[in-house]
Structure formats: structure tokens, C-alpha cells
Short mmCIF file of C-alpha atoms in Angstrom, two decimals:
data_model
loop_
_atom_site.label_atom_id
_atom_site.label_comp_id
_atom_site.label_asym_id
_atom_site.label_seq_id
_atom_site.Cartn_x
_atom_site.Cartn_y
_atom_site.Cartn_z
CA MET A 1 7.79 13.42 -10.54
CA ARG A 2 10.23 11.35 -8.04
CA ILE A 3 8.32 9.19 -5.43
CA HIS A 4 10.24 7.61 -2.48
CA LYS A 5 9.46 3.74 -3.32
CA SER A 6 8.16 2.65 0.18
CA ALA A 7 4.61 4.69 -0.86
CA LEU A 8 4.92 2.81 -4.51
CA ALA A 9 5.66 -0.46 -2.59
CA ALA A 10 2.72 0.31 0.11
CA ALA A 11 0.14 0.50 -2.39
CA LEU A 12 1.58 -1.78 -4.81
CA ALA A 13 0.53 -3.87 -2.18
CA ALA A 14 -2.84 -3.45 -2.49
CA THR A 15 -2.85 -4.81 -5.89
CA THR A 16 -3.60 -7.88 -7.75
CA ASN A 17 -2.24 -10.21 -10.70
CA ASP A 18 -4.89 -10.14 -12.50
CA ALA A 19 -4.30 -8.33 -16.32
CA THR A 20 -7.93 -8.23 -17.56
CA ARG A 21 -8.76 -6.27 -14.16
CA TYR A 22 -6.30 -2.62 -15.12
CA PHE A 23 -7.03 -0.62 -12.30
CA SER A 24 -6.26 -3.19 -9.92
CA ASN A 25 -3.55 -4.42 -11.71
CA GLY A 26 -1.42 -1.25 -11.17
CA VAL A 27 -0.58 1.75 -8.65
CA GLN A 28 -2.38 5.54 -9.29
CA ILE A 29 -0.13 8.60 -8.93
CA ALA A 30 -2.32 11.34 -9.00
CA PRO A 31 -1.64 15.58 -7.26
CA ASP A 32 -3.27 15.85 -3.90
CA PRO A 33 -5.06 18.69 -3.44
CA GLU A 34 -3.00 20.00 -0.20
CA GLY A 35 0.13 19.87 -2.86
CA ASP A 36 1.62 16.47 -2.20
CA TRP A 37 1.04 13.19 -4.53
CA ARG A 38 -1.32 10.55 -3.96
CA VAL A 39 0.05 6.94 -4.35
CA GLU A 40 -3.12 4.16 -4.66
CA GLY A 41 -3.90 0.65 -4.81
CA THR A 42 -6.69 -1.10 -4.28
CA ASN A 43 -7.75 -4.91 -5.38
CA GLY A 44 -11.41 -4.36 -4.91
CA ALA A 45 -11.55 -5.77 -1.02
CA ILE A 46 -8.51 -3.46 0.57
CA ALA A 47 -7.31 -0.08 -0.61
CA VAL A 48 -4.81 1.94 0.12
CA ARG A 49 -3.75 5.71 -0.59
CA VAL A 50 -0.33 7.11 0.80
CA THR A 51 0.04 10.70 0.69
CA THR A 52 3.85 11.19 0.42
CA PRO A 53 5.47 14.68 -1.27
CA GLY A 54 6.69 14.75 -4.47
CA GLU A 55 10.08 15.75 -5.61
CA PRO A 56 10.50 17.66 -8.39
CA GLU A 57 13.34 16.41 -11.48
CA ALA A 58 15.26 18.11 -13.36
CA ASP A 59 14.78 20.77 -16.44
CA GLY A 60 13.92 19.29 -19.26
CA VAL A 61 12.15 15.91 -17.56
CA PRO A 62 8.07 16.46 -18.21
CA GLU A 63 6.05 17.03 -15.03
CA LEU A 64 3.49 15.04 -14.25
CA THR A 65 0.07 16.74 -14.58
CA GLY A 66 -2.76 14.84 -13.56
CA PRO A 67 -2.96 10.82 -12.32
CA ILE A 68 -1.56 8.32 -14.06
CA LEU A 69 -2.07 4.79 -13.79
CA VAL A 70 1.10 2.69 -13.98
CA PRO A 71 1.03 -1.01 -14.65
CA LYS A 72 2.39 -3.57 -12.04
CA THR A 73 4.86 -5.22 -13.82
CA ALA A 74 6.48 -1.61 -14.71
CA LEU A 75 6.83 -0.43 -10.96
CA THR A 76 8.10 -3.74 -9.99
CA THR A 77 10.73 -4.04 -12.09
CA ALA A 78 11.53 -0.29 -11.01
CA LEU A 79 11.03 -0.90 -7.39
CA LYS A 80 13.72 -3.71 -7.93
CA ALA A 81 16.31 -1.48 -9.17
CA ALA A 82 16.03 1.42 -6.44
CA VAL A 83 18.06 -0.17 -3.59
CA ARG A 84 20.46 2.01 -1.68
CA GLY A 85 24.04 0.58 -1.89
CA LYS A 86 25.85 0.46 1.89
CA ASN A 87 27.01 4.56 1.46
CA GLY A 88 24.58 5.43 -1.44
CA PRO A 89 22.77 8.79 -1.86
CA PRO A 90 19.48 8.38 -0.56
CA GLU A 91 17.98 9.50 -4.36
CA GLN A 92 19.08 5.63 -4.77
CA GLU A 93 15.71 4.94 -3.38
CA TYR A 94 13.57 6.96 -5.24
CA VAL A 95 11.11 5.73 -9.01
CA THR A 96 11.22 8.64 -11.09
CA VAL A 97 7.66 8.67 -12.96
CA SER A 98 7.73 11.36 -16.43
CA THR A 99 5.53 11.70 -19.78
CA THR A 100 7.06 10.77 -22.78
CA PRO A 101 5.75 11.66 -26.55
CA THR A 102 4.70 7.62 -26.91
CA GLY A 103 3.03 6.82 -22.67
CA ALA A 104 5.83 7.01 -20.34
CA VAL A 105 8.70 5.93 -18.09
CA LEU A 106 9.90 5.08 -15.02
CA ASP A 107 13.78 6.00 -14.00
CA ALA A 108 15.65 4.42 -10.74
CA ALA A 109 18.67 4.68 -10.54
CA GLY A 110 19.84 2.23 -7.29
CA LYS A 111 23.59 0.09 -6.31
CA ASN A 112 23.32 -1.86 -9.20
CA GLY A 113 22.60 0.52 -12.31
CA ALA A 114 20.18 2.26 -13.52
CA VAL A 115 16.94 0.95 -15.44
CA ALA A 116 14.38 3.06 -17.69
CA VAL A 117 11.02 1.14 -17.93
CA PRO A 118 8.73 2.69 -20.65
CA PHE A 119 5.24 1.54 -20.44
CA THR A 120 2.09 2.71 -21.78
CA PRO A 121 -0.58 3.71 -19.16
CA PRO A 122 -3.67 1.73 -19.24
CA GLU A 123 -7.23 3.28 -20.26
CA ALA A 124 -8.81 2.77 -17.13
CA ASN A 125 -11.33 4.36 -14.39
CA PHE A 126 -9.34 3.69 -11.39
CA PRO A 127 -12.06 3.77 -8.49
CA ASN A 128 -12.45 6.94 -6.19
CA LEU A 129 -11.59 6.17 -3.11
CA ASP A 130 -12.06 9.00 -1.53
CA ARG A 131 -16.04 6.80 -1.16
CA VAL A 132 -14.35 4.16 0.92
CA MET A 133 -11.50 6.20 2.82
CA ILE A 134 -13.12 7.37 6.70
CA ALA A 135 -11.96 10.39 8.10
CA PRO A 136 -11.25 10.07 11.84
CA ALA A 137 -14.63 11.49 14.00
CA GLU A 138 -13.99 11.74 18.27
CA ASP A 139 -15.85 8.81 18.75
CA ASP A 140 -13.61 5.93 16.75
CA LEU A 141 -12.20 2.69 18.26
CA ILE A 142 -8.79 2.47 17.79
CA LEU A 143 -6.78 -0.14 17.61
CA GLY A 144 -3.04 -0.26 17.52
CA LEU A 145 -1.28 -3.34 16.09
CA THR A 146 2.65 -3.83 15.11
CA ALA A 147 3.79 -5.29 11.66
CA GLU A 148 4.97 -8.34 13.28
CA MET A 149 1.69 -8.98 14.52
CA LEU A 150 -0.37 -8.72 11.31
CA GLU A 151 2.66 -10.98 10.01
CA THR A 152 2.08 -13.68 12.63
CA LEU A 153 -1.75 -13.23 12.10
CA ALA A 154 -1.54 -13.51 8.11
CA ALA A 155 1.48 -16.68 8.87
CA VAL A 156 -1.72 -19.11 10.96
CA THR A 157 -4.12 -17.93 8.94
CA ARG A 158 -2.14 -19.13 5.39
CA ALA A 159 -1.00 -22.31 7.44
CA LEU A 160 -4.50 -23.85 7.92
CA ALA A 161 -5.53 -22.51 4.63
CA VAL A 162 -5.29 -26.25 2.73
CA GLY A 163 -7.92 -26.64 0.60
CA GLN A 164 -9.27 -22.90 1.30
CA ARG A 165 -9.79 -20.55 -1.40
CA GLU A 166 -10.01 -17.40 0.87
CA PRO A 167 -9.14 -18.61 4.35
CA ASN A 168 -10.66 -15.86 6.76
CA LEU A 169 -9.19 -14.67 10.29
CA THR A 170 -11.99 -13.54 12.46
CA ILE A 171 -10.80 -11.22 15.28
CA ARG A 172 -12.98 -9.83 18.54
CA ILE A 173 -12.54 -7.40 20.45
CA PRO A 174 -14.18 -8.06 23.57
CA ALA A 175 -16.65 -5.06 25.52
CA ARG A 176 -13.69 -5.16 28.81
CA SER A 177 -11.14 -4.31 26.30
CA ILE A 178 -12.04 -1.25 25.07
CA TRP A 179 -11.26 2.12 27.11
CA GLN A 180 -11.42 5.31 26.62
CA GLY A 181 -11.84 4.98 22.63
CA HIS A 182 -8.79 2.40 22.51
CA VAL A 183 -8.50 -0.81 22.74
CA GLU A 184 -6.12 -1.74 25.81
CA SER A 185 -5.71 -5.38 26.49
CA THR A 186 -6.21 -8.65 25.04
CA LEU A 187 -7.84 -9.51 21.84
CA ALA A 188 -9.19 -12.70 20.68
CA ALA A 189 -9.01 -14.16 17.11
CA THR A 190 -9.12 -17.53 15.37
CA VAL A 191 -8.85 -18.68 11.81
CA THR A 192 -10.45 -22.67 11.09
CA GLY A 193 -9.33 -24.29 8.51
CA ALA A 194 -9.70 -27.80 6.87
CA ASN A 195 -6.98 -29.78 9.63
CA GLY A 196 -7.79 -27.78 12.89
CA THR A 197 -9.21 -24.46 14.52
CA ALA A 198 -6.33 -22.15 16.23
CA GLU A 199 -7.51 -20.02 19.27
CA ILE A 200 -5.13 -16.58 19.41
CA ALA A 201 -4.57 -14.15 21.85
CA PHE A 202 -2.95 -10.84 21.23
CA MET A 203 -1.86 -7.59 22.99
CA PRO A 204 -2.19 -4.52 20.89
CA THR A 205 -0.06 -1.28 21.25
CA SER A 206 -0.57 2.09 22.64
CA ALA A 207 -2.07 3.49 19.60
CA THR A 208 -1.67 7.30 19.56
#
């Protein structure tokens, strides 16, 4: 099964570096009931599920028939190779996941050459993310944020995190900012660190 690297990288972002927690130190790839594929990752506090089309491989390459847990180290190696050259074909941005008689293998062929990363799927029970994924509802409150906003908020939080193991960012949504289920005006955020407190005001995007 060939999966675009962006789906794999998105789920990988939610994993941990704790090699003793197999389910959180890897990404699970599993069939989706609607016919696509689910790429999932979680660190216990944040869970990410990416639903993405999977492209069948060429004849003779064993296809996935069920869930498989890919270790973080193996996936990171494959993603580094899945880099598209300036005039390279789109296939250079894909990673192939297939089974072998002794385990499984990731294949990627980017602008700098091809790599094959064999691995043994860990024997771990990946959490059922259906228990935490919330279906959309008509009365949901919608908040739109850009990647740049999130990166800025994270940078401020890290900058004030000296001496703190888990610095927190608190976001306040004033009642006057809510209009017809959407957050439409300025929000307030606060980060408290050992050497100061940051007050942040930012405008959400127009969510659709």
C-alpha cells in the first residue's frame, strides 16, 4: 500500500520518543470502513487520525489486509527519503508499506535514491481512537487557526518554559467573540513562566 508522506508525517507528530510505550512510539495504519486508510498516532494526550486514499502496489507486492503498527524510527527513516526532486514524479513523495515473511518493510524512493526499511511490527494494542474522536454537531463552536498562529503560540510558550517540565498555554474565548457558532473576534491567551507572564491577543481565521 502506498501512502503519501504528508499523512504519515501528520500522525507521526503526535507520537512520543518513549520506546517502551509501543503504541505511542509508532503510527498505526489501518483500513477505514469507508474504503480509504486511517493513519493514526497518539501520545496519550493528543490523538491524530488522518483518513487518506491508499494506492495499491504493483503485482507481486503483498497488500495490507489489516492494521499494522509502524515504529517511529523506521517511519522517520522512510520519510527522510521520500523527498521529491525539482522535476521528479509525484511518486517520490509516497511511502510503500508491505508485509514480508518475517515482518514488514517500508520503501521510499526520493530524489536522493531508494531505501528499504525492514521492521517488526510491535505487539501492542493500539488504542481505539473512536472513543475520543468527536463527530461534528450543529451546535459546535468553530474556531479557525492558521499553522502560523499555532507556531507563534508554541514559540511563546517554549520561550517562557525555562525550568518548567510542561508549560501551559491558556486560551480564553470571550463570550462577545462568539457569533452564530463561530469565533469571530479577538481571543486572549496567557502563558505563565518562571521569568514572566505573556499576554497574547490574536484574531482567528474565518472557519468554514
